[in-house]
PDB file of C-alpha atoms in Angstrom:
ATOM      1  CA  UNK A   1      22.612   0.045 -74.001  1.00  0.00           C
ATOM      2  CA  UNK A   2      19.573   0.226 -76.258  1.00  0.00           C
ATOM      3  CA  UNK A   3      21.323  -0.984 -78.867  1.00  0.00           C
ATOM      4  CA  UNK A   4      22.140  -3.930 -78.448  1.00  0.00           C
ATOM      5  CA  UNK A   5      20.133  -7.282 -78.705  1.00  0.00           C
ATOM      6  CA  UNK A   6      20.122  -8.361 -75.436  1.00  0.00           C
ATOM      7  CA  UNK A   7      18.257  -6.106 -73.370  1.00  0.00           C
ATOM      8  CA  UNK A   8      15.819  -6.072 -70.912  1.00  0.00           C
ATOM      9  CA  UNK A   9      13.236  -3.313 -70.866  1.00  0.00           C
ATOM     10  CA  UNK A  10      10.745  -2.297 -68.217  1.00  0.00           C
ATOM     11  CA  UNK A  11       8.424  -0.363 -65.974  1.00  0.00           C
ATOM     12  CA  UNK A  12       6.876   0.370 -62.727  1.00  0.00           C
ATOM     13  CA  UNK A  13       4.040   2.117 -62.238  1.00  0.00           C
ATOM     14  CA  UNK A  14       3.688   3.620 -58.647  1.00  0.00           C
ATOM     15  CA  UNK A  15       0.217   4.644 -57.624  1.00  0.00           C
ATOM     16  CA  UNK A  16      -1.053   6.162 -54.399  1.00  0.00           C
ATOM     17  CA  UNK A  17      -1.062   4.174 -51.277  1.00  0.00           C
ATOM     18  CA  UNK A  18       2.315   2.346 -52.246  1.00  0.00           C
ATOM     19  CA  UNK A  19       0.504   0.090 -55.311  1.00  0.00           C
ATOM     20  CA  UNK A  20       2.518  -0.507 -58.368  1.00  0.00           C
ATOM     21  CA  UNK A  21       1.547  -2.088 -61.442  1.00  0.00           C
ATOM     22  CA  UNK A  22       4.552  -3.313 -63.640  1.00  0.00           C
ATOM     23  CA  UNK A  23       5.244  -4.961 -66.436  1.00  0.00           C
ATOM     24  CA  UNK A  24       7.939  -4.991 -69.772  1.00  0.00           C
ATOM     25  CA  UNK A  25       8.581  -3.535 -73.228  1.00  0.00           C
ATOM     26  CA  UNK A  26       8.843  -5.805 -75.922  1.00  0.00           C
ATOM     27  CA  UNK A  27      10.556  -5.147 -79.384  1.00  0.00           C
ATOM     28  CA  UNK A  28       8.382  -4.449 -81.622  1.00  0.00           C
ATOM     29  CA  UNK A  29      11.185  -3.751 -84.857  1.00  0.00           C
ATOM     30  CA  UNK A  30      14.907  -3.210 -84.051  1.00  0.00           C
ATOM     31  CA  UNK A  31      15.642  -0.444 -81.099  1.00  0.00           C
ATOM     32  CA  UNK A  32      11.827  -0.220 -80.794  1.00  0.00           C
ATOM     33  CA  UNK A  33      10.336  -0.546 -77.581  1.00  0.00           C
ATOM     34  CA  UNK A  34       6.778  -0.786 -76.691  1.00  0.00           C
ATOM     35  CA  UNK A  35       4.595  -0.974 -73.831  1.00  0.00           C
ATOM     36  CA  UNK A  36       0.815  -1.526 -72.732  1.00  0.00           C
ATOM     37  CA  UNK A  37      -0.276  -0.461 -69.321  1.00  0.00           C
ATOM     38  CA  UNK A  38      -3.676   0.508 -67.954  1.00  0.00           C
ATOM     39  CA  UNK A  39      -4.262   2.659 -64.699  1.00  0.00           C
ATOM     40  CA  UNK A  40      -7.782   3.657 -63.923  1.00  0.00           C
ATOM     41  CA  UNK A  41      -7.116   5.161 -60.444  1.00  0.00           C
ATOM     42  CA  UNK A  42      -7.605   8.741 -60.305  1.00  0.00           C
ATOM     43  CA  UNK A  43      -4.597  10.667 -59.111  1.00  0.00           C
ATOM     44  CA  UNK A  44      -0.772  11.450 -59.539  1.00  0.00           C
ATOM     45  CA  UNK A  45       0.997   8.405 -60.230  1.00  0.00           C
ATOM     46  CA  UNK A  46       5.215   7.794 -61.297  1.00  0.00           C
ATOM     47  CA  UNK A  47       6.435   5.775 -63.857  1.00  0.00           C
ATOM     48  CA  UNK A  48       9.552   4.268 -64.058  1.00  0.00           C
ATOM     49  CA  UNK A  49      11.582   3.019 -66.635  1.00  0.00           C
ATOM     50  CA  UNK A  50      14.123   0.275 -65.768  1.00  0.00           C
ATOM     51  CA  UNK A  51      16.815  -1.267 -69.066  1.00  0.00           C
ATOM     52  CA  UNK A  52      18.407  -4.078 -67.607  1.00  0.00           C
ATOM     53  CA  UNK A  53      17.397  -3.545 -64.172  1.00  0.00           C
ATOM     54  CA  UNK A  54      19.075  -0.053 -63.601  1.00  0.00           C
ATOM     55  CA  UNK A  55      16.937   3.085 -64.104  1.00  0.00           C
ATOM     56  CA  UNK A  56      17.568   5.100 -66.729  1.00  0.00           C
ATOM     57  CA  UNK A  57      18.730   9.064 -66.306  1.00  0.00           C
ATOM     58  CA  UNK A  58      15.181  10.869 -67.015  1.00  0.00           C
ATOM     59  CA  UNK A  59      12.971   8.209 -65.267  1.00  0.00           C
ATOM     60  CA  UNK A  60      10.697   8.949 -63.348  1.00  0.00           C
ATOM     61  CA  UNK A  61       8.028  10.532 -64.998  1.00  0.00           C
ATOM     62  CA  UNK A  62       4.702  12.097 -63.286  1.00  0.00           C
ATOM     63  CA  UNK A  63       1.353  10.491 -65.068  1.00  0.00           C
ATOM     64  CA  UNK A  64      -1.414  12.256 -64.232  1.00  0.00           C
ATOM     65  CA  UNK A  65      -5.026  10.340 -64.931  1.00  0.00           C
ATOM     66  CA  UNK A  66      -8.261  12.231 -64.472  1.00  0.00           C
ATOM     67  CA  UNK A  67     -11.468  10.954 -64.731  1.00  0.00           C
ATOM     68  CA  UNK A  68     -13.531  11.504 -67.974  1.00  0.00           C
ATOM     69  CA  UNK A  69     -16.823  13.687 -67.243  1.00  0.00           C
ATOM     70  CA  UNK A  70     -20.016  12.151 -66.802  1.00  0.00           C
ATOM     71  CA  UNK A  71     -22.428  11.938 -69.678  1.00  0.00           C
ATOM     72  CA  UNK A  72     -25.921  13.014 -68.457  1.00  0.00           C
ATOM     73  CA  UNK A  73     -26.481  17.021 -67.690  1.00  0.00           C
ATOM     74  CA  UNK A  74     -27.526  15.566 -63.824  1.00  0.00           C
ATOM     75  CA  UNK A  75     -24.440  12.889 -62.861  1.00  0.00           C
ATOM     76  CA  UNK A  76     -21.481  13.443 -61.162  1.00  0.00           C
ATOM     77  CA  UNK A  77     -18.408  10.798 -59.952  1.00  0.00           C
ATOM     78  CA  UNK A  78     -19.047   9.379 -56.878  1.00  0.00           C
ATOM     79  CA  UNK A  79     -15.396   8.797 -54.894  1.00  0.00           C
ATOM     80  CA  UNK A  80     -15.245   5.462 -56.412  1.00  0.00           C
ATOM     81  CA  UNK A  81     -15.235   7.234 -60.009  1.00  0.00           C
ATOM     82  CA  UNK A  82     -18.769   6.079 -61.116  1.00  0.00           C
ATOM     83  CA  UNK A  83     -21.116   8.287 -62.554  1.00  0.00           C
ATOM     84  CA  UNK A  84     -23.823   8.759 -60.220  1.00  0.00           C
ATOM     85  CA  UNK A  85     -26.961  11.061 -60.286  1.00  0.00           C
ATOM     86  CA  UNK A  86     -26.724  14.222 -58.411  1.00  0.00           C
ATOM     87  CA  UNK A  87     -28.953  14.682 -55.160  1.00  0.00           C
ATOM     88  CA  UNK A  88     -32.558  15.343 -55.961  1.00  0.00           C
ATOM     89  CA  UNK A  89     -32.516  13.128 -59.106  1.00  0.00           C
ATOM     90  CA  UNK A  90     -32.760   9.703 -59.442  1.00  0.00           C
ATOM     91  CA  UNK A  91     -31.522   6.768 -62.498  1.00  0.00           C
ATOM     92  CA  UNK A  92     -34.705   5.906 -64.328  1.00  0.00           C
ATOM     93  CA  UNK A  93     -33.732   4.199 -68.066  1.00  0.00           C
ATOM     94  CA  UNK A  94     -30.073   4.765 -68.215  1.00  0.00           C
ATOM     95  CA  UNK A  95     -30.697   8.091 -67.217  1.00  0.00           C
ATOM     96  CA  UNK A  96     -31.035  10.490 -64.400  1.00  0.00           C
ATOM     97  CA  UNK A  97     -34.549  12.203 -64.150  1.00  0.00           C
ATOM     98  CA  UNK A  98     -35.726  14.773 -61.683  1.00  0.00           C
ATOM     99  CA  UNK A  99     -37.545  13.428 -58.347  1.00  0.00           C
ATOM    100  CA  UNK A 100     -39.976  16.296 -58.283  1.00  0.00           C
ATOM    101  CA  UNK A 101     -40.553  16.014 -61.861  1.00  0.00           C
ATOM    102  CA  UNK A 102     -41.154  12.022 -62.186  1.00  0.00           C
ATOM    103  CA  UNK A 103     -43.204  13.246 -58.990  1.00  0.00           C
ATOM    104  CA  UNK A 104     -45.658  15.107 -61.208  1.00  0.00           C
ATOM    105  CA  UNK A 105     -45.924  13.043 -64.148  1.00  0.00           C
ATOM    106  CA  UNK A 106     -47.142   9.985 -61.859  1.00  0.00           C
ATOM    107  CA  UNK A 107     -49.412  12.437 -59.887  1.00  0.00           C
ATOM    108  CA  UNK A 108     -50.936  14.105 -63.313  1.00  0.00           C
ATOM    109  CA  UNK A 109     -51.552  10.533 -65.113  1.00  0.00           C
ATOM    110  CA  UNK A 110     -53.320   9.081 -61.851  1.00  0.00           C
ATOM    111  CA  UNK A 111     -55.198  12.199 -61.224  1.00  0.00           C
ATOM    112  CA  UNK A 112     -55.949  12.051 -65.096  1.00  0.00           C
ATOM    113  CA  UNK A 113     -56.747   7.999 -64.548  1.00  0.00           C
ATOM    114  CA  UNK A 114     -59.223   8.879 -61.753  1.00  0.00           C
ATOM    115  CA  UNK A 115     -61.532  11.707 -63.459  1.00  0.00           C
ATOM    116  CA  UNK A 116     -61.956   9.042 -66.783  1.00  0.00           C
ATOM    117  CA  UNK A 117     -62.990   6.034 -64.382  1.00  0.00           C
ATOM    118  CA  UNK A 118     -65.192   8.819 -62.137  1.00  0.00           C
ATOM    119  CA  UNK A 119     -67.003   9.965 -65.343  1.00  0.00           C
ATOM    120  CA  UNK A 120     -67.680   6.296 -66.753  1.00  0.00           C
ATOM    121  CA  UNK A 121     -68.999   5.506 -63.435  1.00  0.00           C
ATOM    122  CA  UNK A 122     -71.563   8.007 -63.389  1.00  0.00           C
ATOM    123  CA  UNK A 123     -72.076   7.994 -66.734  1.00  0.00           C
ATOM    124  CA  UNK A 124     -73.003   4.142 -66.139  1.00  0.00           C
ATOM    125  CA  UNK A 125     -75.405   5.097 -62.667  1.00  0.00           C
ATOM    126  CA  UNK A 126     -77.210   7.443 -65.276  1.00  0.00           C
ATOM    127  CA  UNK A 127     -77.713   4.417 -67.518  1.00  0.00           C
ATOM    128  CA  UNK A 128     -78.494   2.191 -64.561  1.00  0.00           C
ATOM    129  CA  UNK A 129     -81.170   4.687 -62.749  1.00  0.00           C
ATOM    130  CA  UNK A 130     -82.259   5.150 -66.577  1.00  0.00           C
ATOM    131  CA  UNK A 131     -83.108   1.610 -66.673  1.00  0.00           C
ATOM    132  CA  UNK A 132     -85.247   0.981 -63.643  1.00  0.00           C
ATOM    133  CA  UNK A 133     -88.167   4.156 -64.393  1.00  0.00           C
ATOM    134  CA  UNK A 134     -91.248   2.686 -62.857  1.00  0.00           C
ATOM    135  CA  UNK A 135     -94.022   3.885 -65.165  1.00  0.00           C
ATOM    136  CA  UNK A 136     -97.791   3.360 -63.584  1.00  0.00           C
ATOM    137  CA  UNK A 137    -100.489   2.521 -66.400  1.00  0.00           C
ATOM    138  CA  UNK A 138    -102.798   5.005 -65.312  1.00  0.00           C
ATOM    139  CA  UNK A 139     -99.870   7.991 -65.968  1.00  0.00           C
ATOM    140  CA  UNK A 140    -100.381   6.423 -69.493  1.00  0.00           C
ATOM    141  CA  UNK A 141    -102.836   8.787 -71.781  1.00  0.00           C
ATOM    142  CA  UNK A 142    -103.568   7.326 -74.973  1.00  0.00           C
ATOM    143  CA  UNK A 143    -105.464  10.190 -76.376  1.00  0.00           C
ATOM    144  CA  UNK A 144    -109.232   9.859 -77.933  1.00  0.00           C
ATOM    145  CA  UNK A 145    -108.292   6.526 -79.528  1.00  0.00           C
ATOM    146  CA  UNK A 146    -105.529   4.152 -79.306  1.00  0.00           C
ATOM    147  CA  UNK A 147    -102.911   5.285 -82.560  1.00  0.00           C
ATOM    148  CA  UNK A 148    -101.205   1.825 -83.431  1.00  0.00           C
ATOM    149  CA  UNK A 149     -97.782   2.709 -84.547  1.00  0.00           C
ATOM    150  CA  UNK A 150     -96.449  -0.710 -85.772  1.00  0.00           C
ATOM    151  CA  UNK A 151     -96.484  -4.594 -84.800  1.00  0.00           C
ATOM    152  CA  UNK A 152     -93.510  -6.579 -84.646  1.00  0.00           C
ATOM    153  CA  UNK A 153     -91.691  -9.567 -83.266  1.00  0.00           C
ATOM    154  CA  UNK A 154     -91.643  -7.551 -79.959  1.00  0.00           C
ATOM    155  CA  UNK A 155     -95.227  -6.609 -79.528  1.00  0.00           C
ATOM    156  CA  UNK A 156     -97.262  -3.939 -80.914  1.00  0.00           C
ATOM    157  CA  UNK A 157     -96.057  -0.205 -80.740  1.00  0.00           C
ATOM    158  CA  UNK A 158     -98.350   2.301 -79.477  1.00  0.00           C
ATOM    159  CA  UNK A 159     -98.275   5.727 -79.595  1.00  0.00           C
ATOM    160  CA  UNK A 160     -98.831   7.098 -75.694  1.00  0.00           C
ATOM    161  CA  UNK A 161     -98.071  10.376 -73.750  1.00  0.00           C
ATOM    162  CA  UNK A 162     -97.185  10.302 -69.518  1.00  0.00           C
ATOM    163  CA  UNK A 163     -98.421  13.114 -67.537  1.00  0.00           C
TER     164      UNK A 163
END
């Protein structure tokens, strides 16, 4: 029946919970008889093969599809076939990283964050308290005479000891 020229080839793909998906061969050279079909369902699934509306003697045939396995080291499928990250992790950049992990990184760079902005702080009190030294001028000692170190646009510089 194959044969001939006038023939009518196609199939019916049966998946669980009574689907089908069908469709036809076409010719692609002379007694040459190609199909294109796409089933992303998990599961057992039956094709069959139908020339000129009768089945032929082998059909059906059993298709089994199974799911290809998940990239990352920490993803599994989810029922729905996605990959998913398992429980305790979490998708972060296409990824899935460790919750406890992540956890410690954050925790590390803010405790890192806060020591750096404590020590400028009191780095910047000891400038401020520093800055603000009362000095009385009788703690001032000049010694027997007055040693002029320099004059300049600022005053003149004088050499002095505090007690």
């Amino acid at each position: 029946a194959l044969r001939t020229d006038n023939v009518s080839v196609h199939y019916s793909i049966r998946l669980s919970g009574l689907r089908f998906i069908n469709g036809s061969f076409v010719t692609e050279e002379p007694f040459v008889y190609v199909a294109n079909a796409s089933v992303e369902e998990v599961g057992e699934h039956l094709l069959e093969i139908f020339v000129n509306d009768v089945e032929i003697s082998s059909s059906p045939f059993m298709i089994l599809v199974s799911a290809l396995p998940c990239a990352g080291a920490n993803e599994e499928r989810d029922t729905g076939g996605a990959c998913v990250c398992t429980q305790q992790h979490f998708r972060l950049n296409g990824g899935c990283v460790q919750l406890a992990l992540f956890v410690g990184l954050v925790s590390g760079v803010l405790v890192f964050a806060c020591l750096v902005a404590a020590a400028l702080y009191v780095r910047r009190r000891f400038q401020q308290s520093d800055a603000l030294w009362m000095i009385r001028p009788d703690e001032l000692h000049y010694g027997p005479r007055k040693q002029v170190l320099g004059v300049g646009s600022t005053g003149v510089k004088i050499l002095l000891a505090h007690f």
